[in-house]
Coordinates of C-alpha atoms in Angstrom, one line a residue:
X1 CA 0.0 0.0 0.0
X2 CA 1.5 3.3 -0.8
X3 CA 2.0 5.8 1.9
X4 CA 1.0 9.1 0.3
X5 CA -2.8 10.0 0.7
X6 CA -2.9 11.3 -2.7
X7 CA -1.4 7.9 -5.6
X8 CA -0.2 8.6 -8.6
X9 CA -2.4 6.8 -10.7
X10 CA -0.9 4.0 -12.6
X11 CA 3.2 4.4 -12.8
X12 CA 4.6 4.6 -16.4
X13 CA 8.3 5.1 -17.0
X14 CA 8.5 4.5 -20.7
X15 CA 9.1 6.1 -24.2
X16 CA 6.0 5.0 -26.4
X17 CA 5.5 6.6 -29.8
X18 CA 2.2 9.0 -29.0
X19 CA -0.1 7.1 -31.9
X20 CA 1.2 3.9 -31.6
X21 CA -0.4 1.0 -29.9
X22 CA 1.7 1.4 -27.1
X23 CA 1.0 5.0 -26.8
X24 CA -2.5 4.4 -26.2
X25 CA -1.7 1.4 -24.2
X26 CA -0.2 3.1 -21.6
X27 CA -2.4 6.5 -21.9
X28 CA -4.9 4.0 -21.2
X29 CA -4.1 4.1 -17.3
X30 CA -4.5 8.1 -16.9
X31 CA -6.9 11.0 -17.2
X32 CA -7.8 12.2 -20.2
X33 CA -6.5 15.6 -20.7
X34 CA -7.8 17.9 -23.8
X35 CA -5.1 18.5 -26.6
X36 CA -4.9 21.3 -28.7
X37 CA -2.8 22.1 -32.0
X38 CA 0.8 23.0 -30.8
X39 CA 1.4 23.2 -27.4
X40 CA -0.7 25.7 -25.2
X41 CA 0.7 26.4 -21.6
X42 CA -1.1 23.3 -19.4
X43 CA 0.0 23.5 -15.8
X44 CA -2.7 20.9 -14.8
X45 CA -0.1 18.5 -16.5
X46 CA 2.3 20.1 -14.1
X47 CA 4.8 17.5 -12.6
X48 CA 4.5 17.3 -8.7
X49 CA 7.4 16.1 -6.5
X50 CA 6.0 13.4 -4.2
X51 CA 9.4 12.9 -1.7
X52 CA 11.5 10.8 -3.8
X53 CA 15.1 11.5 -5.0
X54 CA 16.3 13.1 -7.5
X55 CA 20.2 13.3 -8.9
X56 CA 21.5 16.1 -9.4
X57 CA 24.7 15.2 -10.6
X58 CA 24.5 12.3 -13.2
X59 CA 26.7 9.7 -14.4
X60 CA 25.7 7.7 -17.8
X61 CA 27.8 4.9 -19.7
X62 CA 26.5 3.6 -22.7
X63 CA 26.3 -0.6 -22.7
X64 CA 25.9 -2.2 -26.6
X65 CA 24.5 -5.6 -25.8
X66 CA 25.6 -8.3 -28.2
X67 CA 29.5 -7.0 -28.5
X68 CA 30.9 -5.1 -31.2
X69 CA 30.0 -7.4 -33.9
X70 CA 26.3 -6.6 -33.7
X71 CA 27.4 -2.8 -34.0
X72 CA 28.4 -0.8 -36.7
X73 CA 31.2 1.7 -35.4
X74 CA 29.6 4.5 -37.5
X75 CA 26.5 4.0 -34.9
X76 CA 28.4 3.9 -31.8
X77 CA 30.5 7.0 -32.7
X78 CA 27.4 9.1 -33.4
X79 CA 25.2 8.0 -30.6
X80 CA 28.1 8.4 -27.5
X81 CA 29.1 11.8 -29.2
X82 CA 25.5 13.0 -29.6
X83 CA 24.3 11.9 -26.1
X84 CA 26.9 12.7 -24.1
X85 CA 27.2 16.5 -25.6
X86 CA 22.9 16.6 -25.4
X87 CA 23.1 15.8 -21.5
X88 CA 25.9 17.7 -20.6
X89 CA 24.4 21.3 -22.7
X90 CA 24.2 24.1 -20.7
X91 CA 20.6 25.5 -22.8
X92 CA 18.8 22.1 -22.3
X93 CA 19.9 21.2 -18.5
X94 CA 18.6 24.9 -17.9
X95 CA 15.2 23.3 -18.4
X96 CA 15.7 20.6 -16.4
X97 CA 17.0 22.7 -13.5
X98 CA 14.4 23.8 -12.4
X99 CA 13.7 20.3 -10.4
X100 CA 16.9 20.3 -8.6
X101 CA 16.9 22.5 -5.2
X102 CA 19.9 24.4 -6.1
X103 CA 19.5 24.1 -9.9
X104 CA 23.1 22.9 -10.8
X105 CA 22.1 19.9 -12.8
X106 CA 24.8 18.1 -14.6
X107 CA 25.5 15.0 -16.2
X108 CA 29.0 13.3 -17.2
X109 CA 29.1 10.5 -19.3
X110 CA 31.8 7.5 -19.2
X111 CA 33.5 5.8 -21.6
X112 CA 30.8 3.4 -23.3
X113 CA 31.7 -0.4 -23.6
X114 CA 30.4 -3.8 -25.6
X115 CA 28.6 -6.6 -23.3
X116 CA 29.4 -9.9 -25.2
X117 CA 27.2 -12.9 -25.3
X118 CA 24.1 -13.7 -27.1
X119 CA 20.9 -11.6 -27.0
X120 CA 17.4 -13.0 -27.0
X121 CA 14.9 -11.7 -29.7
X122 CA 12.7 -10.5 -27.0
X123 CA 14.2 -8.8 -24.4
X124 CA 11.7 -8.9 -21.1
X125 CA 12.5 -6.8 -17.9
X126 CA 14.3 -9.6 -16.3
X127 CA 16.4 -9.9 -19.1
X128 CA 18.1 -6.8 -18.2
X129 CA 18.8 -8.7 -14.8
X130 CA 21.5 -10.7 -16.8
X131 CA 23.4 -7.6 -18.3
X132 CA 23.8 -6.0 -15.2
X133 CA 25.3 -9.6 -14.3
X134 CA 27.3 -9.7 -16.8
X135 CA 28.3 -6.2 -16.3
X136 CA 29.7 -6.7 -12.6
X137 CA 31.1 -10.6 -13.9
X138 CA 33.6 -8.3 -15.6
X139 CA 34.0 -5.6 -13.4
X140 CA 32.6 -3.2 -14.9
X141 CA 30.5 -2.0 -12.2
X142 CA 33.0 -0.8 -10.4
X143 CA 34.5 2.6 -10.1
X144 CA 31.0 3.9 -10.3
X145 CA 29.0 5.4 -8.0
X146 CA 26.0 3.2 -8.5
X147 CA 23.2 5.7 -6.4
X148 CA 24.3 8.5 -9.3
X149 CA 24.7 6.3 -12.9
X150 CA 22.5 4.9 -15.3
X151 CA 23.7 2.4 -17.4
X152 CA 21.7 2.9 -20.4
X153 CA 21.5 -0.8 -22.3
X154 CA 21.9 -0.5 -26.1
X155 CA 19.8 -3.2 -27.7
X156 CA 21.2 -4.3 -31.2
X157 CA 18.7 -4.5 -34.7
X158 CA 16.3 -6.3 -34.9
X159 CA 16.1 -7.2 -31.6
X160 CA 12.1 -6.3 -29.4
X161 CA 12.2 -4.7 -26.2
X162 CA 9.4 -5.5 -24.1
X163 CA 7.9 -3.7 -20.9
X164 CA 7.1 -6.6 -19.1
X165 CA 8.4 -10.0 -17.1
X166 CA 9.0 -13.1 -19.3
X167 CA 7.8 -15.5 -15.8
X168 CA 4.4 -13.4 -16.6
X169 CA 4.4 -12.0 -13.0
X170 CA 2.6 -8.2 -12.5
X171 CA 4.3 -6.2 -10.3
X172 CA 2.4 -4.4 -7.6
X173 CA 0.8 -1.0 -8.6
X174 CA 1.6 -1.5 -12.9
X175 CA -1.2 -3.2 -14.3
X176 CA 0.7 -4.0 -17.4
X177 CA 3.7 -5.5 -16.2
X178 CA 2.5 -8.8 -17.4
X179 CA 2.5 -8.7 -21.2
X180 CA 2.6 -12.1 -23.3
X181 CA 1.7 -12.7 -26.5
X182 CA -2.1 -12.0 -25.8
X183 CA -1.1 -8.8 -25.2
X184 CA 1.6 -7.0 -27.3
X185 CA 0.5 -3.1 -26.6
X186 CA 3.4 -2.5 -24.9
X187 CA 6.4 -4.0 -26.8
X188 CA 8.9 -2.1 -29.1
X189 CA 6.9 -3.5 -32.4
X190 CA 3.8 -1.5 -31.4
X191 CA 6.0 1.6 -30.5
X192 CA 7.7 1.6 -27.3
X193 CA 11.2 3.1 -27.8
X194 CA 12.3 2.2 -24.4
X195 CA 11.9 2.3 -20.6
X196 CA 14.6 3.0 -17.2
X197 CA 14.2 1.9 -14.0
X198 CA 16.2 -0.5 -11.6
X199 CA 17.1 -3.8 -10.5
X200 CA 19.1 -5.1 -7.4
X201 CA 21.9 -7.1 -8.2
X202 CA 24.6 -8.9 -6.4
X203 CA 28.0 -6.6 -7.0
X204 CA 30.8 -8.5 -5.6
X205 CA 30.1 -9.4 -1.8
X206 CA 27.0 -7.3 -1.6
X207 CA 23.6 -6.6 -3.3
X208 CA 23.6 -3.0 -4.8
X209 CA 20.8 -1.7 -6.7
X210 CA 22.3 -0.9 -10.3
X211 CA 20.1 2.0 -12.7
X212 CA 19.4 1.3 -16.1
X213 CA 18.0 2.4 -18.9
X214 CA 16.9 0.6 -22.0
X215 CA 16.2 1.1 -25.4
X216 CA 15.7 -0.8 -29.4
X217 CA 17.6 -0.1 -32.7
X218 CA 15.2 1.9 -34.1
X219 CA 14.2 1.3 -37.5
X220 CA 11.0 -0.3 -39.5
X221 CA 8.5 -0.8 -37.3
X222 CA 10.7 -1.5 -34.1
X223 CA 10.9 1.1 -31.5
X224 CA 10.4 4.9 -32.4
X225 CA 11.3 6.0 -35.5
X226 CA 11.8 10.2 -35.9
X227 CA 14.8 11.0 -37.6
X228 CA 16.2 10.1 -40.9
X229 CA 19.1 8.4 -39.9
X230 CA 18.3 5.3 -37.1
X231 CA 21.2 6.3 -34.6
X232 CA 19.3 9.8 -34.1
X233 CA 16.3 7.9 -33.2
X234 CA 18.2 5.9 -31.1
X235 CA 20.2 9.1 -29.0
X236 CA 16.5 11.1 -28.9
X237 CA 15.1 7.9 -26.9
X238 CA 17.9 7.3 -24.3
X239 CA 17.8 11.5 -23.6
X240 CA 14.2 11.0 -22.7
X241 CA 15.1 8.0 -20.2
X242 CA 18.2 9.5 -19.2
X243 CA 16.3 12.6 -18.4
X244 CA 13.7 10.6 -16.5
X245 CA 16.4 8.8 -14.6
X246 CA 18.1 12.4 -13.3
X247 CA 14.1 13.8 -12.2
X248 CA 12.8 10.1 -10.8
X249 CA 15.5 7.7 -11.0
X250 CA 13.0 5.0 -8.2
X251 CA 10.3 4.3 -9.9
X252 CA 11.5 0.9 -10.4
X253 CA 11.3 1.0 -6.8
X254 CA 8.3 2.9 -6.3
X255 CA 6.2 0.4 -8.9
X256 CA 7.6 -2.7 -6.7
X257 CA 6.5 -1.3 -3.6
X258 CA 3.8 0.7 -4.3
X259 CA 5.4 3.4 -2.1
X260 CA 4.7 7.1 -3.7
X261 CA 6.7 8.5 -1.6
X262 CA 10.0 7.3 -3.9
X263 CA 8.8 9.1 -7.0
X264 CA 10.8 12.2 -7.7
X265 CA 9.0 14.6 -9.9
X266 CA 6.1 12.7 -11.3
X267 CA 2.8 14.5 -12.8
X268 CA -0.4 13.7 -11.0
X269 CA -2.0 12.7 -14.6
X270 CA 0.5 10.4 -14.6
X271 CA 3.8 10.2 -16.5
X272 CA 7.4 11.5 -16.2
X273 CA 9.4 14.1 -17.2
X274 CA 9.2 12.7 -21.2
X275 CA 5.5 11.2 -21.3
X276 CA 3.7 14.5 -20.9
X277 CA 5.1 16.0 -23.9
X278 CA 5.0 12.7 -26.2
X279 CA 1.4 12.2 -24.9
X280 CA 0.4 15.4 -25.4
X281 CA 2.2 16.0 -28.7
X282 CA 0.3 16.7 -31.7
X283 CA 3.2 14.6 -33.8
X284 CA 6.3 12.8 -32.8
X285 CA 8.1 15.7 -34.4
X286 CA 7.1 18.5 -32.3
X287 CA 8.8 17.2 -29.4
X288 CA 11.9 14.9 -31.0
X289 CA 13.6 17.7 -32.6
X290 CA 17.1 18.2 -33.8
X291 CA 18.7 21.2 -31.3
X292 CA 21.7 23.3 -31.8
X293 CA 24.3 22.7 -29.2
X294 CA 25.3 25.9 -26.6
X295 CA 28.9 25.5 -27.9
X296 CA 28.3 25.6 -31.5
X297 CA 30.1 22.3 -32.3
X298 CA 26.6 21.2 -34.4
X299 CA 23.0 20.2 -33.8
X300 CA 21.8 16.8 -31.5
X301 CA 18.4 14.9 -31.9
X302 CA 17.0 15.1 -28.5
X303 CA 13.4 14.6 -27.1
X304 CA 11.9 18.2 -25.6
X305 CA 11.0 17.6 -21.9
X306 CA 8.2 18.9 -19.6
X307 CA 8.7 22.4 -17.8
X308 CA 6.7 23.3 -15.2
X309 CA 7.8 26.7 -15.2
X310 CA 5.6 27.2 -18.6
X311 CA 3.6 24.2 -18.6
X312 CA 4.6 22.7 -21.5
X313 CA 7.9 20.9 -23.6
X314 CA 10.8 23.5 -23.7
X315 CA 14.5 23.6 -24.7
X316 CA 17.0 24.7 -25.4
X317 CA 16.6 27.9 -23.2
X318 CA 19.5 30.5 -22.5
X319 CA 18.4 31.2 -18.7
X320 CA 17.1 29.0 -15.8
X321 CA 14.1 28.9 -14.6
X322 CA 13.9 29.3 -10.0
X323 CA 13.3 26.3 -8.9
X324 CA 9.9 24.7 -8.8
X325 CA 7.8 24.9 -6.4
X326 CA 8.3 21.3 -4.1
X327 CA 4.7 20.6 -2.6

C-alpha cells in the first residue's frame, strides 16, 4: 500500500511513440487531458514532487548488448558523441534545473563499452537482470558510483524490447507489467522506444541496486522511428530515459512497492518528465527535434522535456528557470 494519501495513478516510465499502440496502451491508465494544435501552456499536466530522490549530478555509460559485432562503429561513434554533448548542454539542462533545489544539474558520461554474449529476440525486464550480471562478472561496475549512474543498455537491430516480465508476474501498482503474446500493446513492435528503472543485483560481496535504462535499434516498425538516420532515433530515446532517470531515478522501486513517496517529480495525470510532452504532442516531431548545441560544435536529436515553469515541452533555453515549487 502506498503511503501518500494522494497515488499517482498507474506508474509509467517509458518512451512509447504517442499514436502507436503502445502509446494508447499506456495512456490507457491516466486521465484524459484535452489537446490542442501546438502546445498551449497546461500547468494541470504540471509534474509534482511526491518525496522521492532526485540526482543532481548524473553519471551515464553507454552498454551495446551483443558486443561489437552486432554494432556498426559508424553508430556507436554518433550516438556516445550526440548523447553525451545533449546531457551535458548548458541551454537544455537549464530546463531541467528547475527540479533540482539548487539548480546545478549536470551529467558526465563514461567511456561506453560492448557486453558480449548472445541476446534474445525479446528482451523482457528480467532480461536486463542478466546484463547487469554480466556487467559486474567483468567488473565493470566498479569505479561507479552506483546511487548517481545509469547504465543505459543498447539493444542491437532487430532485436524487441518489451515492458514486461518473461515469468508473466505483475508487479504491484503497474497493471501491465505482465505482457505475453495475448497482449503485445506495450512492446517495441507496437511503438515503445524504451523504458529505465532498476534492479538489485549482487555486486561483488554485496547486493547494490544498479540504474538502467533501456532502449531498441530503431528502424521499421521497431521502436520509435523520428529522424532520418536510425542512430538519431536511437540518442532522442535514451535522452528522454536518461532525463527521467536524473528527475525520478525510483520508480522501479516505487512500482515494486507501491510506495509514492520514492517518486521524484512525477505528474499527478500520470507520466514522467518525457511522457507528458510525447502524450500530449500533436506529432512525434514536435517534441523529438534536432537542437543546436550551446557551444556551437553542431545540432543533437533530442526529445523536448516537460517544464513546469511554462507548462509545457521546452529547450534549449538560455536562462534557468527558479526552482519549482516542491509541494
Amino acid at each position: 500500500m502506498a503511503t501518500t494519501t494522494t497515488s499517482a495513478p498507474h506508474i509509467t516510465r517509458v518512451a512509447a511513440h504517442p499514436t502507436s499502440a503502445a502509446g494508447e496502451h499506456y495512456r490507457a491508465g491516466r486521465e484524459h487531458a484535452a489537446r490542442a494544435p501546438g502546445f498551449p501552456a497546461q500547468p494541470g499536466l504540471n509534474l509534482r514532487y511526491w518525496g522521492g530522490r532526485t540526482i543532481e549530478h548524473l553519471t551515464f555509460t553507454n552498454v551495446y548488448v551483443g558486443g561489437k559485432g552486432k554494432w556498426h562503429a559508424d553508430d556507436v561513434k554518433h550516438i556516445d558523441w550526440a548523447l553525451s554533448e545533449a546531457m551535458s548542454d548548458p541551454h537544455l539542462n537549464n530546463v531541467i534545473a528547475q527540479y533540482d533545489a539548487d539548480g546545478k544539474t549536470s551529467t558526465a558520461f563514461k567511456p561506453s563499452r560492448y557486453l558480449d554474449g548472445p541476446v534474445p529476440a525479446k528482451v523482457f525486464r528480467d532480461v536486463i537482470e542478466g546484463f547487469v550480471a554480466g556487467l559486474d562478472q567483468t567488473g565493470a561496475l566498479s569505479g561507479f558510483d552506483l546511487a548517481s549512474t545509469v547504465f543505459n543498455f543498447m539493444l542491437p537491430r532487430g532485436i524487441v524490447l518489451v515492458d514486461g516480465s518473461s515469468t508473466g508476474h505483475a508487479m504491484a501498482r503497474e497493471p501491465h507489467a505482465s505482457i505475453g503474446d495475448h497482449d503485445e500493446a506495450a512492446d517495441s513492435k507496437h511503438g515503445l522506444g524504451g523504458y529505465h528503472g532498476s534492479v538489485h543485483a549482487k555486486h561483488g560481496t554485496r547486493k547494490d541496486t544498479v540504474l538502467y535504462a533501456v532502449g531498441v535499434y530503431a528502424e521499421g516498425t521497431n521502436g520509435i522511428v523520428a529522424f532520418d538516420n536510425r542512430w538519431k532515433s536511437v540518442c532522442a530515446t535514451f535522452a528522454h530515459a536518461v532525463c527521467e532517470a536524473r528527475t525520478d531515478p525510483d520508480v522501479g522501486e516505487a512500482i515494486r512497492t507501491g510506495n509514492d513517496r520514492l517518486l521524484g517529480w512525477y505528474s499527478a495525470r500520470g507520466g514522467e518528465i518525457g511522457d507528458i510532452p510525447l502524450d500530449e504532442a500533436p506529432s512525434l516531431h514536435d517534441v523529438m527535434k534536432e537542437v543546436p548545441l550551446t557551444n556551437g560544435g553542431g545540432k543533437v536529436p533530442v526529445q523536448l522535456m516537460w517544464s513546469n515553469a511554462v507548462g509545457g515541452p521546452e529547450g534549449p533555453i538560455a536562462h534557468k528557470h527558479p526552482p519549482a515549487a516542491r509541494t
